[in-house]
Short mmCIF file of C-alpha atoms in Angstrom, two decimals:
data_model
loop_
_atom_site.label_atom_id
_atom_site.label_comp_id
_atom_site.label_asym_id
_atom_site.label_seq_id
_atom_site.Cartn_x
_atom_site.Cartn_y
_atom_site.Cartn_z
CA UNK V 1 33.82 11.21 -9.17
CA UNK V 2 33.82 12.38 -6.32
CA UNK V 3 33.15 15.24 -7.08
CA UNK V 4 29.78 14.04 -9.19
CA UNK V 5 28.99 12.03 -5.70
CA UNK V 6 29.33 14.84 -3.95
CA UNK V 7 26.95 17.19 -6.52
CA UNK V 8 24.75 13.57 -6.11
CA UNK V 9 24.36 13.65 -2.23
CA UNK V 10 23.67 17.19 -1.90
CA UNK V 11 20.84 16.33 -4.71
CA UNK V 12 19.63 13.91 -2.02
CA UNK V 13 19.56 15.59 0.96
CA UNK V 14 16.63 17.79 -0.43
CA UNK V 15 19.24 20.63 -0.63
CA UNK V 16 16.67 22.05 -3.47
CA UNK V 17 13.44 25.14 -3.29
CA UNK V 18 10.60 22.99 -1.60
CA UNK V 19 7.43 23.32 -2.98
CA UNK V 20 4.64 22.46 -0.72
CA UNK V 21 4.60 20.79 2.89
CA UNK V 22 3.59 17.21 3.63
CA UNK V 23 3.39 17.31 7.40
CA UNK V 24 1.94 20.50 8.92
CA UNK V 25 2.23 21.56 12.28
CA UNK V 26 2.99 19.75 15.70
CA UNK V 27 -0.13 18.94 17.77
CA UNK V 28 0.25 16.30 20.58
CA UNK V 29 -1.87 15.99 22.86
CA UNK V 30 -0.83 15.13 26.07
CA UNK V 31 -1.95 13.53 28.73
CA UNK V 32 -4.60 11.07 29.89
CA UNK V 33 -7.38 11.72 26.84
CA UNK V 34 -10.88 10.45 25.40
CA UNK V 35 -9.64 7.99 22.51
CA UNK V 36 -11.40 8.37 19.57
CA UNK V 37 -13.25 5.34 19.53
CA UNK V 38 -12.94 3.60 23.50
CA UNK V 39 -14.64 4.91 26.01
CA UNK V 40 -11.73 4.65 28.84
CA UNK V 41 -9.77 7.73 29.02
CA UNK V 42 -6.10 6.70 27.60
CA UNK V 43 -3.04 8.95 26.64
CA UNK V 44 -3.99 10.05 22.53
CA UNK V 45 -1.17 11.97 20.26
CA UNK V 46 -1.58 13.02 16.87
CA UNK V 47 0.17 14.54 14.35
CA UNK V 48 -0.54 15.44 10.46
CA UNK V 49 1.06 13.99 7.98
CA UNK V 50 -1.09 15.14 4.57
CA UNK V 51 -3.99 15.62 3.02
CA UNK V 52 -6.09 12.79 1.29
CA UNK V 53 -5.87 12.54 -2.59
CA UNK V 54 -8.07 10.36 -2.93
CA UNK V 55 -11.60 9.44 -2.30
CA UNK V 56 -10.95 7.96 1.11
CA UNK V 57 -14.46 7.02 2.01
CA UNK V 58 -13.93 4.00 -0.87
CA UNK V 59 -9.98 3.92 -1.44
CA UNK V 60 -8.81 3.86 2.48
CA UNK V 61 -6.31 0.70 1.48
CA UNK V 62 -4.55 2.85 -0.95
CA UNK V 63 -4.48 6.26 1.21
CA UNK V 64 -1.40 7.77 2.67
CA UNK V 65 -2.08 7.81 6.94
CA UNK V 66 -3.81 10.78 8.05
CA UNK V 67 -0.95 11.55 10.96
CA UNK V 68 2.18 9.94 11.64
CA UNK V 69 1.27 8.93 14.63
CA UNK V 70 -2.45 8.26 16.77
CA UNK V 71 -2.27 5.44 19.83
CA UNK V 72 -5.20 4.72 22.05
CA UNK V 73 -7.84 1.99 23.98
CA UNK V 74 -9.33 0.31 20.92
CA UNK V 75 -13.32 -1.04 22.50
CA UNK V 76 -13.08 -4.74 21.71
CA UNK V 77 -16.58 -6.89 20.10
CA UNK V 78 -16.75 -10.16 20.57
CA UNK V 79 -13.52 -11.16 23.24
CA UNK V 80 -10.05 -11.96 23.54
CA UNK V 81 -8.75 -14.93 24.10
CA UNK V 82 -7.02 -13.83 27.90
CA UNK V 83 -4.05 -15.79 26.65
CA UNK V 84 -2.68 -13.15 23.74
CA UNK V 85 -0.20 -11.22 26.05
CA UNK V 86 2.26 -9.45 23.79
CA UNK V 87 2.24 -6.75 21.12
CA UNK V 88 1.84 -7.70 17.18
CA UNK V 89 3.73 -5.21 14.91
CA UNK V 90 2.67 -4.43 11.09
CA UNK V 91 5.02 -2.33 9.43
CA UNK V 92 3.70 -1.06 5.21
CA UNK V 93 3.89 1.09 3.31
CA UNK V 94 1.02 4.36 4.02
CA UNK V 95 2.31 7.64 2.88
CA UNK V 96 2.25 7.95 -1.27
CA UNK V 97 2.35 11.55 -1.46
CA UNK V 98 4.70 14.87 -1.66
CA UNK V 99 3.06 17.62 -0.90
CA UNK V 100 0.78 17.40 -4.73
CA UNK V 101 2.57 14.47 -5.77
CA UNK V 102 1.92 10.68 -5.76
CA UNK V 103 3.84 8.63 -5.48
CA UNK V 104 3.25 5.36 -7.92
CA UNK V 105 3.70 2.54 -6.84
CA UNK V 106 2.47 0.63 -3.79
CA UNK V 107 5.78 -0.28 -2.90
CA UNK V 108 6.40 3.26 -2.87
CA UNK V 109 5.17 4.47 -0.12
CA UNK V 110 7.09 5.69 3.96
CA UNK V 111 6.87 3.28 5.99
CA UNK V 112 3.89 2.91 9.38
CA UNK V 113 4.13 1.16 11.42
CA UNK V 114 0.97 -0.40 13.42
CA UNK V 115 0.43 -1.79 16.35
CA UNK V 116 -1.90 -3.66 18.69
CA UNK V 117 -0.30 -4.46 22.32
CA UNK V 118 -2.82 -7.21 23.88
CA UNK V 119 -3.29 -7.29 27.28
CA UNK V 120 -5.42 -9.68 29.43
CA UNK V 121 -8.96 -9.09 27.09
CA UNK V 122 -7.73 -5.01 26.08
CA UNK V 123 -6.36 -3.96 23.33
CA UNK V 124 -4.39 -0.39 22.81
CA UNK V 125 -2.91 0.78 19.16
CA UNK V 126 -1.20 3.16 17.71
CA UNK V 127 0.97 3.31 14.30
CA UNK V 128 4.25 5.57 13.35
CA UNK V 129 6.40 6.28 10.85
CA UNK V 130 9.65 5.09 10.79
CA UNK V 131 11.99 8.10 10.67
CA UNK V 132 14.23 7.19 8.39
CA UNK V 133 16.59 9.32 5.99
CA UNK V 134 14.30 8.98 3.41
CA UNK V 135 11.20 9.81 5.00
CA UNK V 136 13.31 12.59 6.62
CA UNK V 137 14.30 14.27 3.84
CA UNK V 138 11.62 14.09 2.14
CA UNK V 139 9.76 15.72 5.29
CA UNK V 140 12.17 18.78 5.08
CA UNK V 141 12.36 19.62 1.06
CA UNK V 142 8.80 18.19 0.46
CA UNK V 143 10.39 16.53 -2.81
CA UNK V 144 11.52 12.45 -3.20
CA UNK V 145 15.33 12.09 -2.65
CA UNK V 146 16.54 8.95 -3.13
CA UNK V 147 15.66 5.81 -5.38
CA UNK V 148 13.16 3.91 -4.12
CA UNK V 149 11.21 0.93 -6.13
CA UNK V 150 9.49 2.96 -8.85
CA UNK V 151 10.21 5.79 -8.00
CA UNK V 152 13.67 8.24 -9.03
CA UNK V 153 13.97 11.15 -7.97
CA UNK V 154 13.54 14.60 -10.68
CA UNK V 155 17.55 15.11 -12.32
CA UNK V 156 17.59 19.15 -13.46
CA UNK V 157 20.38 18.72 -15.78
CA UNK V 158 22.36 16.33 -17.41
CA UNK V 159 25.14 16.69 -14.34
CA UNK V 160 23.17 15.68 -11.84
CA UNK V 161 22.21 12.41 -13.77
CA UNK V 162 25.32 11.47 -14.51
CA UNK V 163 25.56 12.23 -10.16
CA UNK V 164 22.81 10.25 -9.92
CA UNK V 165 24.22 7.12 -11.29
CA UNK V 166 27.08 7.24 -9.56
CA UNK V 167 25.50 7.64 -6.39
CA UNK V 168 23.13 3.81 -7.43
CA UNK V 169 26.67 2.53 -8.06
CA UNK V 170 27.83 3.75 -3.92
CA UNK V 171 24.01 2.83 -3.12
CA UNK V 172 24.44 6.57 -1.86
CA UNK V 173 21.12 6.81 -3.35
CA UNK V 174 18.97 3.82 -2.35
CA UNK V 175 16.18 4.41 0.18
CA UNK V 176 16.95 3.31 2.99
CA UNK V 177 13.27 3.57 3.80
CA UNK V 178 12.37 -0.50 6.09
CA UNK V 179 8.98 -0.44 4.38
CA UNK V 180 8.48 -3.80 3.91
CA UNK V 181 9.09 -6.96 7.30
CA UNK V 182 10.29 -6.30 11.09
CA UNK V 183 10.78 -8.89 13.01
CA UNK V 184 12.00 -9.39 15.71
CA UNK V 185 15.29 -10.83 16.63
CA UNK V 186 16.65 -13.12 19.33
CA UNK V 187 18.50 -11.14 21.44
CA UNK V 188 15.57 -9.39 21.87
CA UNK V 189 16.00 -6.40 18.88
CA UNK V 190 13.46 -5.12 16.71
CA UNK V 191 13.99 -4.83 13.00
CA UNK V 192 12.11 -2.92 10.15
CA UNK V 193 13.00 -4.10 6.68
CA UNK V 194 13.00 -3.44 3.30
CA UNK V 195 15.54 -5.21 0.02
CA UNK V 196 18.15 -2.89 0.49
CA UNK V 197 20.28 -3.49 2.78
CA UNK V 198 20.40 0.27 3.99
CA UNK V 199 17.40 -0.14 4.68
CA UNK V 200 17.40 -2.21 8.16
CA UNK V 201 16.80 -0.34 11.36
CA UNK V 202 15.75 -0.43 14.53
CA UNK V 203 12.28 0.43 16.83
CA UNK V 204 10.85 0.96 19.90
CA UNK V 205 8.31 -2.45 20.01
CA UNK V 206 6.11 -0.11 23.00
CA UNK V 207 6.95 3.37 21.54
CA UNK V 208 6.95 3.28 18.05
CA UNK V 209 10.23 4.82 18.36
CA UNK V 210 12.99 5.15 15.57
CA UNK V 211 15.81 4.15 17.69
CA UNK V 212 19.47 3.30 15.26
CA UNK V 213 20.37 1.64 11.74
CA UNK V 214 20.99 -2.26 11.84
CA UNK V 215 25.04 -1.56 11.46
CA UNK V 216 26.85 -4.84 9.62
CA UNK V 217 29.86 -5.61 11.43
CA UNK V 218 31.22 -7.77 8.63
CA UNK V 219 32.71 -6.80 5.34
CA UNK V 220 30.48 -8.01 2.42
CA UNK V 221 29.81 -5.54 0.24
CA UNK V 222 26.17 -5.87 -1.39
CA UNK V 223 23.25 -3.14 -1.38
CA UNK V 224 20.03 -5.51 -1.24
CA UNK V 225 18.93 -8.65 0.03
CA UNK V 226 16.20 -10.85 0.40
CA UNK V 227 13.63 -9.23 2.39
CA UNK V 228 12.26 -11.71 4.41
CA UNK V 229 14.90 -13.13 6.33
CA UNK V 230 14.06 -16.71 7.93
CA UNK V 231 14.71 -15.84 12.08
CA UNK V 232 14.41 -17.98 14.69
CA UNK V 233 15.93 -18.42 19.02
CA UNK V 234 19.49 -19.76 16.89
CA UNK V 235 20.36 -17.51 14.43
CA UNK V 236 19.29 -15.41 11.10
CA UNK V 237 19.30 -16.13 7.50
CA UNK V 238 19.27 -14.82 4.48
CA UNK V 239 19.95 -14.13 1.34
CA UNK V 240 22.22 -12.25 -1.07
CA UNK V 241 22.05 -11.65 -4.56
CA UNK V 242 25.83 -10.56 -6.49
CA UNK V 243 25.03 -8.82 -9.32
CA UNK V 244 28.51 -9.02 -10.53
CA UNK V 245 29.30 -12.59 -11.06
CA UNK V 246 25.60 -13.81 -11.08
CA UNK V 247 24.08 -16.29 -7.80
CA UNK V 248 23.36 -15.94 -4.30
CA UNK V 249 25.88 -16.03 -0.67
CA UNK V 250 23.52 -17.43 1.55
CA UNK V 251 25.03 -15.98 5.10
CA UNK V 252 23.73 -16.66 8.59
CA UNK V 253 23.85 -14.59 11.87
CA UNK V 254 23.66 -15.15 15.67
CA UNK V 255 22.00 -13.26 18.15
CA UNK V 256 24.21 -11.00 20.18
CA UNK V 257 26.15 -9.90 16.63
CA UNK V 258 25.90 -7.76 13.74
CA UNK V 259 28.16 -10.54 12.12
CA UNK V 260 27.27 -12.32 9.28
CA UNK V 261 29.37 -15.19 8.23
CA UNK V 262 29.04 -17.25 5.41
CA UNK V 263 27.34 -20.37 5.12
CA UNK V 264 28.00 -21.07 1.05
CA UNK V 265 27.55 -20.29 -2.35
CA UNK V 266 25.39 -20.48 -4.63
CA UNK V 267 25.71 -20.02 -8.87
CA UNK V 268 23.33 -18.91 -11.07
CA UNK V 269 22.10 -21.30 -13.85
CA UNK V 270 20.73 -19.13 -16.67
CA UNK V 271 20.09 -15.65 -17.17
CA UNK V 272 22.55 -13.31 -17.09
CA UNK V 273 21.78 -11.58 -13.59
CA UNK V 274 20.23 -13.37 -10.33
CA UNK V 275 16.82 -14.00 -9.97
CA UNK V 276 14.32 -11.66 -7.09
CA UNK V 277 14.93 -13.27 -4.05
CA UNK V 278 12.07 -11.74 -2.16
CA UNK V 279 11.05 -14.48 -0.16
CA UNK V 280 13.20 -18.49 0.54
CA UNK V 281 12.08 -21.09 2.31
CA UNK V 282 14.17 -23.63 4.92
CA UNK V 283 13.97 -27.24 6.23
CA UNK V 284 15.41 -28.03 9.14
CA UNK V 285 19.17 -29.30 8.22
CA UNK V 286 18.60 -26.90 4.16
CA UNK V 287 18.48 -23.44 2.90
CA UNK V 288 16.47 -24.28 -0.55
CA UNK V 289 18.06 -21.02 -3.08
CA UNK V 290 15.23 -20.03 -5.72
CA UNK V 291 16.38 -18.71 -9.18
CA UNK V 292 13.06 -17.25 -10.55
CA UNK V 293 13.39 -16.47 -14.47
CA UNK V 294 11.33 -12.50 -12.56
CA UNK V 295 15.31 -11.19 -12.67
CA UNK V 296 17.40 -8.11 -11.59
CA UNK V 297 17.77 -5.80 -14.63
CA UNK V 298 20.24 -3.14 -14.50
CA UNK V 299 19.51 -1.42 -17.72
CA UNK V 300 15.71 -0.75 -15.82
CA UNK V 301 17.81 -0.26 -12.82
CA UNK V 302 19.52 3.16 -14.78
CA UNK V 303 15.66 4.16 -16.35
CA UNK V 304 14.70 7.54 -15.10
CA UNK V 305 10.89 6.21 -16.32
CA UNK V 306 10.23 2.83 -14.52
CA UNK V 307 9.84 -0.20 -16.36
CA UNK V 308 6.29 -3.07 -16.31
CA UNK V 309 8.75 -4.83 -14.27
CA UNK V 310 10.24 -1.84 -12.94
CA UNK V 311 13.81 -3.22 -12.29
CA UNK V 312 13.30 -6.61 -13.28
CA UNK V 313 12.82 -8.23 -16.45
CA UNK V 314 10.90 -11.68 -17.10
CA UNK V 315 14.65 -13.85 -18.36
CA UNK V 316 11.51 -17.34 -19.50
CA UNK V 317 15.05 -18.56 -22.32
CA UNK V 318 16.97 -18.65 -18.94
CA UNK V 319 14.32 -21.42 -17.58
CA UNK V 320 13.76 -21.21 -13.33
CA UNK V 321 16.02 -23.16 -10.12
CA UNK V 322 14.93 -24.39 -7.19
CA UNK V 323 18.77 -25.12 -5.20
CA UNK V 324 19.29 -27.18 -1.33
CA UNK V 325 22.42 -26.12 1.02
CA UNK V 326 23.47 -27.67 3.31
CA UNK V 327 23.32 -25.16 7.16
CA UNK V 328 26.28 -27.16 7.54
CA UNK V 329 28.01 -27.06 5.46
CA UNK V 330 27.52 -25.00 2.26
CA UNK V 331 27.85 -27.64 -0.39
CA UNK V 332 24.96 -27.99 -3.16
CA UNK V 333 22.87 -31.29 -1.91
CA UNK V 334 20.84 -30.10 -5.03
CA UNK V 335 20.46 -28.17 -7.48
CA UNK V 336 17.59 -28.76 -10.20
CA UNK V 337 14.96 -27.37 -13.04
CA UNK V 338 11.93 -26.58 -12.46
CA UNK V 339 8.47 -25.44 -13.80
CA UNK V 340 8.74 -20.31 -15.01
CA UNK V 341 7.65 -19.01 -12.03
CA UNK V 342 6.62 -16.30 -10.35
CA UNK V 343 6.71 -15.35 -6.00
CA UNK V 344 7.25 -13.16 -3.87
CA UNK V 345 6.66 -14.37 -0.87
CA UNK V 346 7.27 -18.76 0.15
CA UNK V 347 4.80 -20.25 2.84
CA UNK V 348 7.02 -23.52 4.20
CA UNK V 349 8.81 -26.79 3.28
CA UNK V 350 10.24 -29.56 5.08
CA UNK V 351 12.32 -32.81 3.84
CA UNK V 352 10.86 -36.08 2.55
CA UNK V 353 11.64 -38.78 3.81
CA UNK V 354 12.07 -43.62 2.78
CA UNK V 355 10.22 -44.98 5.23
CA UNK V 356 14.25 -46.00 6.83
CA UNK V 357 14.68 -42.73 7.85
CA UNK V 358 16.39 -40.78 5.22
CA UNK V 359 15.59 -37.99 3.38
CA UNK V 360 14.88 -39.00 0.48
CA UNK V 361 13.86 -35.05 -1.14
CA UNK V 362 12.99 -31.74 -0.47
CA UNK V 363 8.90 -30.29 -0.42
CA UNK V 364 8.98 -26.42 -0.89
CA UNK V 365 5.42 -24.64 -0.85
CA UNK V 366 5.18 -20.59 -2.30
CA UNK V 367 2.67 -18.35 -3.39
CA UNK V 368 3.33 -18.86 -6.40
CA UNK V 369 1.44 -16.60 -10.01
CA UNK V 370 0.69 -19.01 -12.85
CA UNK V 371 4.56 -18.01 -14.35
CA UNK V 372 2.27 -14.60 -14.93
CA UNK V 373 4.67 -11.55 -13.95
CA UNK V 374 1.59 -8.78 -14.51
CA UNK V 375 1.15 -9.16 -10.58
CA UNK V 376 4.02 -6.15 -9.98
CA UNK V 377 1.85 -3.59 -12.82
CA UNK V 378 -1.01 -4.68 -11.10
CA UNK V 379 0.60 -3.14 -8.34
CA UNK V 380 0.34 0.13 -9.04
CA UNK V 381 -1.88 2.36 -7.64
CA UNK V 382 -4.25 4.41 -10.25
CA UNK V 383 -5.06 -0.02 -10.96
CA UNK V 384 -5.72 -0.19 -7.57
CA UNK V 385 -7.93 3.10 -6.82
CA UNK V 386 -9.41 2.99 -10.55
CA UNK V 387 -11.52 -0.32 -10.21
CA UNK V 388 -14.12 -0.85 -12.72
CA UNK V 389 -15.78 -4.29 -10.67
CA UNK V 390 -14.04 -6.42 -13.60
CA UNK V 391 -11.69 -9.38 -12.41
CA UNK V 392 -8.59 -8.64 -12.64
CA UNK V 393 -6.73 -10.29 -9.91
CA UNK V 394 -4.65 -12.56 -11.27
CA UNK V 395 -4.90 -16.11 -10.69
CA UNK V 396 -2.53 -17.56 -8.28
CA UNK V 397 -2.53 -20.77 -5.96
CA UNK V 398 -0.37 -22.53 -3.21
CA UNK V 399 1.86 -23.48 -5.71
CA UNK V 400 4.97 -26.79 -4.24
CA UNK V 401 7.91 -28.03 -5.23
CA UNK V 402 8.98 -30.78 -5.10
CA UNK V 403 12.44 -30.97 -5.12
CA UNK V 404 14.47 -34.61 -5.37
CA UNK V 405 18.08 -34.97 -3.73
CA UNK V 406 18.72 -38.34 -6.00
CA UNK V 407 21.04 -36.13 -8.86
CA UNK V 408 17.70 -35.82 -10.73
CA UNK V 409 17.75 -33.05 -13.26
CA UNK V 410 14.55 -31.63 -12.55
CA UNK V 411 11.88 -30.92 -9.98
CA UNK V 412 8.28 -30.90 -9.65
CA UNK V 413 5.56 -27.71 -9.87
CA UNK V 414 1.97 -28.35 -9.16
CA UNK V 415 -0.99 -26.91 -6.79
CA UNK V 416 -1.27 -28.32 -3.41
CA UNK V 417 -4.66 -27.87 -3.87
CA UNK V 418 -7.00 -26.80 -6.45
CA UNK V 419 -6.70 -22.16 -5.81
CA UNK V 420 -10.15 -22.83 -6.33
CA UNK V 421 -10.78 -23.40 -3.12
CA UNK V 422 -9.30 -19.96 -1.73
CA UNK V 423 -10.65 -17.71 -5.36
CA UNK V 424 -7.51 -18.05 -7.27
CA UNK V 425 -6.18 -15.42 -4.45
CA UNK V 426 -3.03 -16.56 -2.69
CA UNK V 427 -0.40 -14.13 -1.01
CA UNK V 428 0.72 -12.94 1.63
CA UNK V 429 0.89 -15.85 4.28
CA UNK V 430 1.54 -17.35 7.84
CA UNK V 431 1.67 -20.51 9.87
CA UNK V 432 2.05 -21.13 12.63
CA UNK V 433 5.92 -20.87 13.84
CA UNK V 434 5.82 -23.98 15.36
CA UNK V 435 6.56 -25.35 12.20
CA UNK V 436 9.12 -23.73 10.50
CA UNK V 437 11.27 -26.22 7.87
CA UNK V 438 9.24 -28.75 9.30
CA UNK V 439 5.94 -30.77 7.77
CA UNK V 440 2.65 -28.84 8.60
CA UNK V 441 -0.83 -29.12 7.83
CA UNK V 442 -2.34 -25.45 7.77
CA UNK V 443 -1.71 -22.17 5.93
CA UNK V 444 -3.17 -18.10 6.60
CA UNK V 445 -3.07 -16.10 3.70
CA UNK V 446 -5.43 -13.72 1.58
CA UNK V 447 -6.94 -14.90 -1.14
CA UNK V 448 -9.50 -14.18 -3.51
CA UNK V 449 -13.98 -13.27 -3.21
CA UNK V 450 -14.45 -12.38 -7.18
CA UNK V 451 -14.69 -9.98 -9.44
CA UNK V 452 -11.48 -8.18 -7.25
CA UNK V 453 -8.51 -6.26 -8.61
CA UNK V 454 -6.15 -7.17 -5.17
CA UNK V 455 -6.81 -10.09 -2.32
CA UNK V 456 -9.89 -9.42 -0.31
CA UNK V 457 -10.58 -12.35 1.58
CA UNK V 458 -8.73 -14.20 4.78
CA UNK V 459 -7.63 -18.52 4.55
CA UNK V 460 -7.37 -21.54 6.28
CA UNK V 461 -5.81 -23.47 4.29
CA UNK V 462 -5.96 -27.13 5.09
CA UNK V 463 -2.43 -28.82 2.89
CA UNK V 464 -4.04 -32.47 4.60
CA UNK V 465 -7.89 -32.37 2.44
CA UNK V 466 -7.02 -29.99 0.40
CA UNK V 467 -10.03 -27.57 1.29
CA UNK V 468 -10.43 -23.53 2.97
CA UNK V 469 -12.07 -22.46 4.94
CA UNK V 470 -12.09 -18.68 4.55
CA UNK V 471 -13.86 -15.58 5.73
CA UNK V 472 -15.24 -12.35 3.58
CA UNK V 473 -16.29 -8.85 4.11
CA UNK V 474 -18.05 -7.73 1.31
CA UNK V 475 -15.35 -3.73 0.19
CA UNK V 476 -12.75 -5.29 3.23
CA UNK V 477 -8.87 -5.18 2.41
CA UNK V 478 -7.59 -7.20 4.62
CA UNK V 479 -3.89 -7.52 5.45
CA UNK V 480 -1.51 -10.72 6.34
CA UNK V 481 -3.09 -13.08 8.40
CA UNK V 482 -0.53 -13.23 11.14
CA UNK V 483 -1.09 -16.30 13.47
CA UNK V 484 -0.38 -16.34 17.43
CA UNK V 485 0.12 -20.12 19.00
CA UNK V 486 -1.66 -20.17 21.81
CA UNK V 487 0.70 -21.12 24.79
CA UNK V 488 0.97 -24.90 25.84
CA UNK V 489 -0.75 -25.88 22.19
CA UNK V 490 0.19 -29.25 20.96
CA UNK V 491 -2.18 -28.64 18.25
CA UNK V 492 -0.91 -26.94 14.81
CA UNK V 493 -3.88 -24.71 14.32
CA UNK V 494 -4.77 -24.42 18.68
CA UNK V 495 -4.43 -20.35 18.29
CA UNK V 496 -5.10 -17.17 16.57
CA UNK V 497 -5.54 -15.14 13.65
CA UNK V 498 -4.80 -11.52 13.96
CA UNK V 499 -5.14 -9.45 11.07
CA UNK V 500 -6.53 -5.47 10.44
CA UNK V 501 -8.94 -4.28 8.17
CA UNK V 502 -9.68 -1.49 5.55
CA UNK V 503 -12.39 -1.44 4.59
CA UNK V 504 -15.26 -0.21 2.02
CA UNK V 505 -16.15 2.82 4.60
CA UNK V 506 -13.48 4.62 4.60
CA UNK V 507 -13.01 2.89 8.21
CA UNK V 508 -10.96 -0.03 9.54
CA UNK V 509 -10.39 -2.76 12.57
CA UNK V 510 -8.58 -5.14 13.99
CA UNK V 511 -9.56 -9.00 13.05
CA UNK V 512 -9.47 -11.89 15.42
CA UNK V 513 -10.47 -14.87 14.33
CA UNK V 514 -10.37 -18.68 15.86
CA UNK V 515 -7.14 -20.51 14.77
CA UNK V 516 -8.84 -23.75 14.49
CA UNK V 517 -12.68 -22.68 13.15
CA UNK V 518 -11.37 -19.09 10.70
CA UNK V 519 -14.93 -17.71 12.64
CA UNK V 520 -14.41 -14.78 14.04
CA UNK V 521 -13.75 -13.91 18.02
CA UNK V 522 -13.18 -10.40 18.31
CA UNK V 523 -13.00 -6.57 16.22
CA UNK V 524 -11.46 -3.29 17.70
CA UNK V 525 -12.53 -0.24 15.51
CA UNK V 526 -9.86 2.63 14.17
CA UNK V 527 -10.16 5.41 14.84
CA UNK V 528 -9.81 5.55 11.66
CA UNK V 529 -9.31 3.34 8.38
CA UNK V 530 -5.66 2.77 7.69
CA UNK V 531 -3.67 1.53 4.78
CA UNK V 532 -2.98 -0.96 3.72
CA UNK V 533 -0.22 -2.63 4.93
CA UNK V 534 2.09 -5.64 4.65
CA UNK V 535 4.07 -8.25 7.11
CA UNK V 536 4.02 -8.93 10.87
CA UNK V 537 6.26 -9.57 13.85
CA UNK V 538 4.72 -11.42 17.36
CA UNK V 539 6.74 -9.46 20.35
CA UNK V 540 5.49 -11.23 23.33
CA UNK V 541 5.02 -9.85 26.55
CA UNK V 542 7.96 -10.89 28.89
#
């Protein structure tokens, strides 16, 4: 078996003949030069990456980034608030081509980190590829070397297939392509993440340099974790799915350490494996652990060609559950059956109290896809690039779970507002971070102006009035709207919303909306269109 593992690792590091280079000659433009879209002199850095394989004038959101890096000051139309000082970082898959080979799924692409630095009304943009081992190996060998979301390295013969399976079980062949999220830890470190634990990479928020792997110092085993940990000034909480003894370990890490300590464990109540936990919510006193009937599937994981649900399988007979764990004791205070659900992203959660201040239940909100799993296969790049104009985006809503803490066996799931308010599209959400785990009113997300095949609006959700305000630019694909609160603000929506837009003309721009009115206050055109990105974080100026 050791020889098989060694063979697989050799394969994964690209010890095979190459085909076509994915990177051109490196060319650095140093000194102070005129940026492509600004009138002021600034430093511009360019490294060519790949030739595009689709019409970027129409489909820049799904087209590989033009070059490995760029930096320059942008011309601002409108006025950026002077109080907005800091850096917005956005992570996401931005390179879907290896030579003449194109990846299949949105989630497969190699990570591209984009930086918007705001300083007294000025804006400097930069982007750079994250230098994971998966990216560097592919760049060197011109072929896929690690298992991505839907992609598996090609097996030359049965022996290499067996070796790949051995390296899969050890984790050696799993990707470290940190292309999903980026978080700022309380101690100042900035970490890019994906669902594999090895895909945790520390980056410099100013230069976007890849610094090092984020290595956990504890002895907890496992290969995967939630791609969206809960990060505050006092703690880092995440879930570790247990695929062998189906359940979830809930762990906490304190600032300045790399050691995860166990809060408690949740055993699954249904199905042969834990449900997918891309994200989860918390309240002031509790961690809410969702058990979705879309469950990890070992058989699908072992297949060389992807199934429509990729590494998962839909088990409606296993039912859906929500578990509530006390942060202090690790005890399960509620475990209820809920209607079947499908969600990638939870929005927020908070505790319900009676007139005497006693906690009677928990509310947890998410972007819920009406228990429809087809959204996963809709995100294949072929589907995104070949849209015919029909309305094919599956419906979604703000799904609200009500979990009683009185010992009841069942919880509720319903729409928190009429989904038509946001075009029956709902994903990629953010809130005012000061309201994390607390009762809140506003959420910002991507909605839909139909017909469409992908969320194409920005929407501000009012959960009290049950209304939505929507921003829409025909043909544009906006990324996650990220809310930044104004320093000293007392109102929940006093701040700005930042999003990056890939538009219909193959171009793109940074967009700043007023958090209260949801009207545009500024935009800044990019030198060229950037591909669609996923999640971001805010790094305030020290």
